Structure formats: structure tokens, C-alpha cells
Tab-separated table of C-alpha atoms in Angstrom:
chain	number	residue	atom	x	y	z
A	1	MET	CA	-0.011	-0.179	-0.050
A	2	HIS	CA	1.449	3.304	-1.000
A	3	LEU	CA	0.276	6.895	-1.775
A	4	THR	CA	1.373	9.014	-4.578
A	5	PHE	CA	1.085	12.691	-4.649
A	6	LEU	CA	-0.130	13.954	-8.069
A	7	GLY	CA	-0.559	17.641	-6.886
A	8	THR	CA	0.459	19.414	-3.467
A	9	SER	CA	-0.354	23.134	-4.335
A	10	ALA	CA	-3.200	25.151	-2.738
A	11	GLY	CA	-5.512	27.102	-4.853
A	12	ARG	CA	-3.565	27.257	-8.054
A	13	PRO	CA	-0.598	25.046	-9.769
A	14	THR	CA	2.936	26.335	-9.700
A	15	ARG	CA	5.920	25.660	-11.864
A	16	THR	CA	6.882	22.658	-9.661
A	17	ARG	CA	3.709	21.694	-8.077
A	18	ASN	CA	0.258	20.616	-9.402
A	19	VAL	CA	-3.164	21.057	-7.451
A	20	THR	CA	-4.452	18.507	-5.312
A	21	SER	CA	-4.817	14.783	-5.867
A	22	ILE	CA	-3.848	11.617	-4.207
A	23	ALA	CA	-3.643	8.126	-5.142
A	24	LEU	CA	-3.667	5.252	-2.649
A	25	SER	CA	-2.530	2.204	-4.262
A	26	LEU	CA	-3.761	-0.908	-2.817
A	27	PRO	CA	-2.061	-4.310	-2.285
A	28	GLU	CA	-2.641	-7.594	-3.712
A	29	PRO	CA	-5.024	-9.170	-4.494
A	30	GLN	CA	-6.713	-6.029	-5.593
A	31	CYS	CA	-3.530	-4.259	-7.247
A	32	ALA	CA	-5.929	-1.397	-7.876
A	33	PHE	CA	-6.014	2.380	-6.755
A	34	TRP	CA	-8.234	4.903	-5.212
A	35	LEU	CA	-8.078	8.623	-5.820
A	36	PHE	CA	-8.650	11.203	-3.347
A	37	ASP	CA	-9.604	14.551	-5.218
A	38	ALA	CA	-8.768	15.436	-8.889
A	39	GLY	CA	-7.530	19.073	-9.302
A	40	GLU	CA	-7.076	20.093	-13.005
A	41	GLY	CA	-4.199	18.199	-14.617
A	42	THR	CA	-4.840	15.142	-12.564
A	43	GLN	CA	-4.972	12.678	-15.581
A	44	HIS	CA	-1.944	14.456	-17.034
A	45	ARG	CA	0.180	13.836	-14.006
A	46	MET	CA	-0.769	10.145	-13.804
A	47	LEU	CA	1.097	9.687	-17.215
A	48	GLY	CA	4.272	10.006	-15.311
A	49	THR	CA	3.349	7.089	-13.118
A	50	LYS	CA	2.319	3.525	-13.297
A	51	LEU	CA	-1.181	4.314	-12.368
A	52	LYS	CA	-3.718	3.237	-15.258
A	53	LEU	CA	-7.255	4.376	-15.276
A	54	ASN	CA	-8.632	0.915	-15.745
A	55	LYS	CA	-7.099	0.075	-12.270
A	56	LEU	CA	-9.074	2.935	-10.860
A	57	GLU	CA	-11.925	1.781	-8.689
A	58	ARG	CA	-13.048	4.587	-6.497
A	59	ILE	CA	-12.582	8.490	-6.287
A	60	PHE	CA	-13.107	10.290	-2.839
A	61	ILE	CA	-13.939	14.087	-3.336
A	62	THR	CA	-13.420	16.064	-0.072
A	63	HIS	CA	-15.067	19.339	-1.291
A	64	MET	CA	-16.424	21.253	-4.499
A	65	HIS	CA	-13.562	23.865	-4.763
A	66	GLY	CA	-11.858	23.708	-8.152
A	67	ASP	CA	-8.579	22.963	-7.234
A	68	HIS	CA	-9.946	19.668	-5.970
A	69	ILE	CA	-12.481	18.593	-8.636
A	70	ASN	CA	-11.849	20.265	-11.945
A	71	GLY	CA	-9.627	17.471	-13.375
A	72	LEU	CA	-12.571	15.137	-12.779
A	73	PRO	CA	-14.565	15.417	-15.754
A	74	GLY	CA	-11.844	14.963	-18.233
A	75	LEU	CA	-10.209	12.053	-16.247
A	76	LEU	CA	-13.623	10.294	-16.337
A	77	SER	CA	-13.971	10.912	-19.818
A	78	SER	CA	-10.477	9.498	-20.921
A	79	ARG	CA	-11.080	6.255	-18.794
A	80	SER	CA	-13.227	5.402	-21.568
A	81	TYR	CA	-10.462	4.673	-23.687
A	82	PHE	CA	-8.866	2.269	-21.329
A	83	GLU	CA	-9.666	-1.519	-22.292
A	84	GLY	CA	-11.005	-3.409	-19.097
A	85	ALA	CA	-12.356	-0.183	-17.358
A	86	GLY	CA	-14.909	-1.447	-14.979
A	87	PRO	CA	-17.564	0.233	-12.812
A	88	LEU	CA	-16.287	3.347	-10.998
A	89	ALA	CA	-17.715	4.817	-7.730
A	90	ILE	CA	-17.283	8.394	-6.684
A	91	TYR	CA	-18.052	9.738	-3.238
A	92	GLY	CA	-18.347	13.335	-2.121
A	93	PRO	CA	-20.351	16.079	-0.962
A	94	THR	CA	-23.833	17.270	-2.024
A	95	GLY	CA	-23.950	18.954	-5.553
A	96	LEU	CA	-21.230	16.461	-7.126
A	97	SER	CA	-23.793	14.797	-9.132
A	98	SER	CA	-25.223	17.752	-10.593
A	99	TYR	CA	-21.802	19.165	-11.320
A	100	LEU	CA	-20.835	16.325	-13.229
A	101	ASN	CA	-23.971	15.794	-15.055
A	102	GLY	CA	-24.233	19.375	-16.143
A	103	ILE	CA	-20.813	19.051	-17.823
A	104	PHE	CA	-21.474	15.844	-19.327
A	105	GLU	CA	-24.688	17.006	-20.899
A	106	LEU	CA	-23.062	20.173	-22.192
A	107	THR	CA	-20.188	18.603	-23.569
A	108	GLY	CA	-21.667	15.602	-24.983
A	109	VAL	CA	-19.826	13.046	-22.958
A	110	HIS	CA	-21.045	9.493	-23.034
A	111	LEU	CA	-18.942	6.816	-20.958
A	112	ASN	CA	-18.674	3.336	-21.897
A	113	TYR	CA	-18.377	2.138	-18.222
A	114	GLU	CA	-20.794	2.328	-15.174
A	115	LEU	CA	-20.453	5.284	-13.103
A	116	ASN	CA	-21.787	5.384	-9.614
A	117	VAL	CA	-22.139	8.908	-7.872
A	118	ILE	CA	-22.901	8.906	-4.209
A	119	GLU	CA	-23.243	11.852	-2.223
A	120	ILE	CA	-22.358	11.225	1.265
A	121	SER	CA	-23.007	12.326	4.636
A	122	ALA	CA	-20.666	11.764	7.742
A	123	GLY	CA	-20.519	7.996	8.721
A	124	GLU	CA	-19.471	4.737	7.013
A	125	VAL	CA	-19.162	5.306	3.158
A	126	VAL	CA	-17.673	2.108	2.215
A	127	ALA	CA	-17.608	-1.483	3.601
A	128	ASP	CA	-16.144	-4.434	1.715
A	129	ASP	CA	-14.123	-7.527	2.518
A	130	ARG	CA	-11.027	-5.750	2.677
A	131	TYR	CA	-11.348	-2.054	3.922
A	132	ILE	CA	-13.753	0.280	5.672
A	133	VAL	CA	-13.987	3.960	4.859
A	134	GLU	CA	-15.486	6.636	7.116
A	135	ALA	CA	-16.020	10.320	6.669
A	136	ALA	CA	-16.525	13.313	8.871
A	137	GLU	CA	-17.268	16.805	8.106
A	138	LEU	CA	-14.356	19.236	8.650
A	139	GLN	CA	-14.132	23.249	8.868
A	140	HIS	CA	-13.708	24.746	5.772
A	141	ARG	CA	-15.411	27.696	4.028
A	142	MET	CA	-17.741	25.056	2.116
A	143	PRO	CA	-18.931	21.580	3.066
A	144	CYS	CA	-15.764	19.359	3.186
A	145	PHE	CA	-15.183	15.931	4.240
A	146	GLY	CA	-12.100	13.865	5.650
A	147	TYR	CA	-11.893	10.207	5.237
A	148	ARG	CA	-10.336	7.259	7.438
A	149	ILE	CA	-9.505	4.161	5.394
A	150	THR	CA	-9.173	1.135	7.604
A	151	GLU	CA	-7.806	-1.925	6.301
A	152	ARG	CA	-9.387	-4.987	8.010
A	153	PRO	CA	-7.252	-7.312	10.016
A	154	GLN	CA	-5.071	-9.807	7.698
A	155	PHE	CA	-4.498	-13.732	8.235
A	156	GLY	CA	-1.055	-14.373	9.442
A	157	GLN	CA	1.588	-15.984	7.308
A	158	LEU	CA	1.326	-19.437	6.084
A	159	ASN	CA	3.980	-21.610	8.261
A	160	LEU	CA	5.546	-23.516	5.082
A	161	ARG	CA	7.855	-25.523	7.163
A	162	ARG	CA	5.132	-27.093	9.167
A	163	LEU	CA	3.054	-27.612	6.105
A	164	ALA	CA	5.862	-29.433	4.605
A	165	GLU	CA	6.150	-31.789	7.755
A	166	LEU	CA	2.317	-32.549	7.550
A	167	ASN	CA	2.946	-33.410	3.947
A	168	VAL	CA	0.450	-31.038	2.727
A	169	PRO	CA	1.119	-30.378	-1.124
A	170	PRO	CA	1.128	-26.769	-2.439
A	171	GLY	CA	-2.038	-25.974	-4.180
A	172	PRO	CA	-5.692	-24.745	-3.316
A	173	TRP	CA	-5.397	-25.898	0.165
A	174	TYR	CA	-2.985	-23.363	0.922
A	175	GLY	CA	-5.221	-20.527	-0.263
A	176	ARG	CA	-7.883	-22.034	1.904
A	177	LEU	CA	-5.738	-22.206	4.951
A	178	LYS	CA	-4.540	-18.829	4.673
A	179	ARG	CA	-8.105	-17.659	4.546
A	180	GLY	CA	-8.796	-19.345	8.016
A	181	GLU	CA	-10.513	-22.447	6.720
A	182	ASP	CA	-9.899	-25.970	7.831
A	183	VAL	CA	-9.171	-28.365	4.830
A	184	ALA	CA	-9.887	-32.032	4.618
A	185	LEU	CA	-7.170	-33.893	2.517
A	186	GLN	CA	-7.669	-36.757	0.266
A	187	ASP	CA	-5.867	-38.937	2.745
A	188	GLY	CA	-8.598	-38.471	5.357
A	189	ARG	CA	-6.706	-36.051	7.390
A	190	THR	CA	-7.901	-32.648	8.423
A	191	ILE	CA	-5.524	-29.724	8.869
A	192	ARG	CA	-6.654	-27.167	10.980
A	193	ALA	CA	-5.899	-23.377	9.903
A	194	SER	CA	-4.983	-22.278	13.388
A	195	ASP	CA	-2.024	-25.006	13.471
A	196	VAL	CA	-0.416	-23.502	10.290
A	197	VAL	CA	-1.262	-19.938	9.975
A	198	GLY	CA	0.224	-17.276	12.104
A	199	ASP	CA	-1.882	-14.935	14.255
A	200	MET	CA	-4.107	-12.206	12.730
A	201	GLN	CA	-2.497	-9.192	11.998
A	202	PRO	CA	-4.182	-5.800	12.344
A	203	GLY	CA	-4.746	-3.743	9.106
A	204	ARG	CA	-3.517	-0.147	8.334
A	205	VAL	CA	-5.267	2.826	9.006
A	206	VAL	CA	-4.572	5.894	6.604
A	207	THR	CA	-6.484	9.297	7.094
A	208	ILE	CA	-6.712	11.860	4.217
A	209	LEU	CA	-8.299	15.054	5.325
A	210	GLY	CA	-9.625	17.781	2.868
A	211	ASP	CA	-9.104	21.655	3.522
A	212	THR	CA	-9.528	22.567	7.182
A	213	ARG	CA	-9.157	24.780	10.193
A	214	PRO	CA	-8.022	22.800	13.117
A	215	CYS	CA	-11.036	20.772	14.592
A	216	GLY	CA	-12.331	17.918	16.565
A	217	ASN	CA	-13.201	15.760	13.715
A	218	ALA	CA	-9.976	16.070	12.146
A	219	VAL	CA	-8.473	14.518	15.312
A	220	LEU	CA	-10.979	11.872	15.602
A	221	LEU	CA	-10.383	10.671	11.937
A	222	ALA	CA	-6.760	10.637	12.647
A	223	LYS	CA	-6.912	8.801	15.924
A	224	GLN	CA	-3.941	6.454	15.998
A	225	ALA	CA	-3.635	6.282	12.277
A	226	ASP	CA	-0.482	4.747	10.916
A	227	LEU	CA	-0.464	7.727	8.429
A	228	LEU	CA	-2.176	10.962	8.481
A	229	VAL	CA	-2.288	13.322	5.394
A	230	HIS	CA	-3.126	16.795	6.481
A	231	GLU	CA	-3.106	20.086	4.585
A	232	ALA	CA	-0.380	22.797	5.906
A	233	THR	CA	-1.217	25.914	3.714
A	234	PHE	CA	0.671	28.576	5.892
A	235	ALA	CA	3.591	28.991	7.935
A	236	GLY	CA	3.208	29.608	11.637
A	237	GLY	CA	2.297	33.436	12.336
A	238	LEU	CA	-0.470	33.079	9.872
A	239	GLU	CA	-2.926	31.671	11.913
A	240	GLU	CA	-5.792	34.360	11.479
A	241	LYS	CA	-5.009	34.277	7.923
A	242	ALA	CA	-5.414	30.494	7.578
A	243	ALA	CA	-8.609	30.487	9.746
A	244	SER	CA	-10.224	33.148	7.458
A	245	TYR	CA	-9.597	31.030	4.356
A	246	GLY	CA	-10.567	27.621	6.160
A	247	HIS	CA	-6.698	26.460	6.357
A	248	SER	CA	-4.026	25.198	8.902
A	249	THR	CA	-0.737	26.130	9.382
A	250	PHE	CA	2.416	23.609	9.597
A	251	ALA	CA	2.355	24.077	13.410
A	252	GLN	CA	-1.485	23.496	13.532
A	253	ALA	CA	-1.078	20.285	11.293
A	254	ALA	CA	1.443	18.819	13.791
A	255	GLU	CA	-0.757	19.503	16.662
A	256	THR	CA	-3.560	17.580	15.209
A	257	ALA	CA	-1.323	14.629	14.526
A	258	ARG	CA	0.233	14.713	18.122
A	259	ASP	CA	-3.395	15.238	19.748
A	260	ALA	CA	-4.391	11.993	17.414
A	261	GLY	CA	-1.723	9.764	18.439
A	262	ALA	CA	-0.998	9.585	14.711
A	263	LYS	CA	2.165	7.422	13.774
A	264	ARG	CA	3.384	9.431	10.659
A	265	MET	CA	1.999	12.600	8.758
A	266	ILE	CA	2.537	13.878	5.567
A	267	VAL	CA	1.565	17.357	4.734
A	268	THR	CA	0.482	18.711	1.429
A	269	HIS	CA	-1.647	21.680	-0.119
A	270	PHE	CA	1.099	24.260	0.372
A	271	SER	CA	0.555	28.081	-0.646
A	272	SER	CA	2.384	29.163	-3.779
A	273	ARG	CA	4.282	31.572	-1.693
A	274	TYR	CA	6.560	28.840	-0.460
A	275	ASP	CA	9.103	26.972	-2.854
A	276	ASP	CA	10.304	23.239	-1.962
A	277	GLU	CA	13.117	24.305	0.033
A	278	GLN	CA	10.877	26.455	2.389
A	279	VAL	CA	8.431	23.906	2.725
A	280	ALA	CA	11.048	21.446	3.678
A	281	GLU	CA	12.296	24.221	6.283
A	282	LEU	CA	8.721	24.706	7.530
A	283	ALA	CA	8.202	21.249	8.131
A	284	ASN	CA	11.357	20.563	10.234
A	285	GLY	CA	10.466	23.645	12.089
A	286	VAL	CA	7.432	21.937	13.748
A	287	LYS	CA	9.175	18.754	14.613
A	288	GLU	CA	9.358	19.602	18.294
A	289	ILE	CA	5.530	19.170	18.217
A	290	PHE	CA	5.264	16.197	15.877
A	291	ALA	CA	8.541	14.292	15.132
A	292	GLY	CA	6.782	12.160	12.294
A	293	ILE	CA	6.101	14.954	9.777
A	294	GLU	CA	7.278	15.053	6.600
A	295	PRO	CA	6.372	16.951	3.488
A	296	ALA	CA	4.659	15.384	0.421
A	297	VAL	CA	6.899	15.410	-2.781
A	298	GLU	CA	4.845	15.044	-5.883
A	299	MET	CA	5.535	11.820	-8.197
A	300	ILE	CA	7.107	10.064	-5.306
A	301	ASP	CA	5.470	6.960	-3.686
A	302	PHE	CA	5.336	7.159	0.267
A	303	HIS	CA	4.925	3.516	1.564
A	304	VAL	CA	2.359	2.702	4.391
A	305	SER	CA	4.144	0.238	6.497
A	306	LYS	CA	2.148	-2.473	8.365
A	307	PRO	CA	1.537	-1.895	11.863
A	308	SER	CA	3.761	-3.566	14.436
A	309	ARG	CA	1.217	-3.836	17.131
A	310	THR	CA	-0.631	-7.079	17.737
A	311	SER	CA	-4.318	-7.451	17.061
A	312	GLU	CA	-5.079	-7.263	20.742
A	313	GLY	CA	-3.349	-3.812	20.826
């Protein structure tokens, strides 16, 4: 599992940074990816990555500001040209459906795949056999959501040495045991999954927030997250300006991560007044608040490590 930042600039692009979009690449067996926001130029940025639109399963929109959605219509249209593009679900605030329908009607777009647009409210928005996605409202100048992605607990590793000792031949039995199923072999023996599979391991938690002032829901969504993505539009000393625009400073983002007990935080959505060197300095300057802060770098994969805690923890 890893994140790729396709845009990290606030409001408008710069010479070195595009506007907001984040891809979350999922591990096997899905090998798909989800997209969080799609600012103008998102699909063009994807051309410099291994991401393919036929592998895109879900899109989550935080809010309806243009720097977060203006790349969406073109991306959806281009997806029709990718062979094997299956159904696609888009989640976001009220107004998302009418926005897309209006553009498609006026521009004559016809998609050759099923598109489901789900206008969400706070609470659980996705639950499948691998992931749960929850949303909560943040504090911005317009309705805006943050998302908490929880990977369900995973079965432990197969004990291949023990399987060899038991003369269990490789094949479909391994897959069933890995899924926690006991299997009956042709020689009459029953192999119990608990005897050859390691303990259940907790899944990862990734929190991706939209634009926001410091607020309680940001802390709740990021509680004990393995990775938190938080906006950091302004430097310290500009708290009043940040509040007026519904944004956070680097220090305020660090305080949210600290208060939530997050393991690691990547900040993004930087004002165009700061170049990359200044962004790095601003992140380093608040490490006394939260040591695990690092600035997003576009087109670089940020891997999300599996948690070391046990399932009981």
C-alpha cells in the first residue's frame, strides 16, 4: 500500500507543483488504486506514473472547490479509452452529481462504463471485505470531508515448514488455509488453519483530510492512524489568515497529529508563496510538536508500513 501525490499546491498550480490529488495504491489481490480529489491536470500527472485508469476503483472527493475537482470530468472521459475499465464509484459532497451531469450534458460526454456517484454524509461510506472508509465533516469555507481508511485485520503467514512436515502439497489447500479455513485432505486427515497460519495481524489505518481549520473531527479521523495526510497551507504566524480561508498552518497540522496519536504525517496543500526548500524548512521547524512530520513530494511513492502492534493492541 502506498500513496502517490499527484498535486500538492493550494489553490493554483506552480511551476513545480500541481493542484490537489492523491492516489492510494492497494496491495494484492486488488492491485487497484483509489483517488482522493482530482484537481486540474490530474490525469496528465498520472502519465508520469504506473497508474492506469482501468485500475481505478473509487474516487473520494473532499469538497467542491475547483482545485480539488476541476480535473474530474476529463479524467472520467479519458477512462473510456482504457480497455477493461469496469464500474467506478465516486463519493463526495452534495452537488457532485449535478456538477458532473451538467458538464457531461453540455459537452456531450458518453461513458462506456458504469459510473456511480454517491453523495455522502458523515459516517461509514464504504465497507467491503478488505476496507472500511468513514467520513466526517471538517471546518472549511464550504462543506468538506475527511476520510479514514481502515484495512481489515489480515490472516497471518502460512507456516510453510509445518505444512511440509505435515505433507500438505502446495495448491488450493494453501489458499483456503490462508483464509482461515480448515481443509480435509484426500488421505482423510483434517488440517486446521490455526495450526499452520500465524496470528491475525491488524490492518493499516490511513487518514486523508480535505481542507480544514483545526477541528475535533480531524483529530477523531486521525486517531492512532498509521499515516495521516493533513493540509499545511501556511507558515506559523499566519494563523488568522489561515482561519479566514479555512486552512491550517504547519504547526496546527502537527498539533492535530500529536493530539490524535498518529504514527506518521505527510503534509500537503502548500501555498504558492513557498518553494520546495521553504516547505521542507517549515516542516522541520515543527518537529518538536510532532516528530513524524514530512512534506509531500509529487510523483514519489510514500509506502504505508504494516503496523507493528498486535491485534489485541
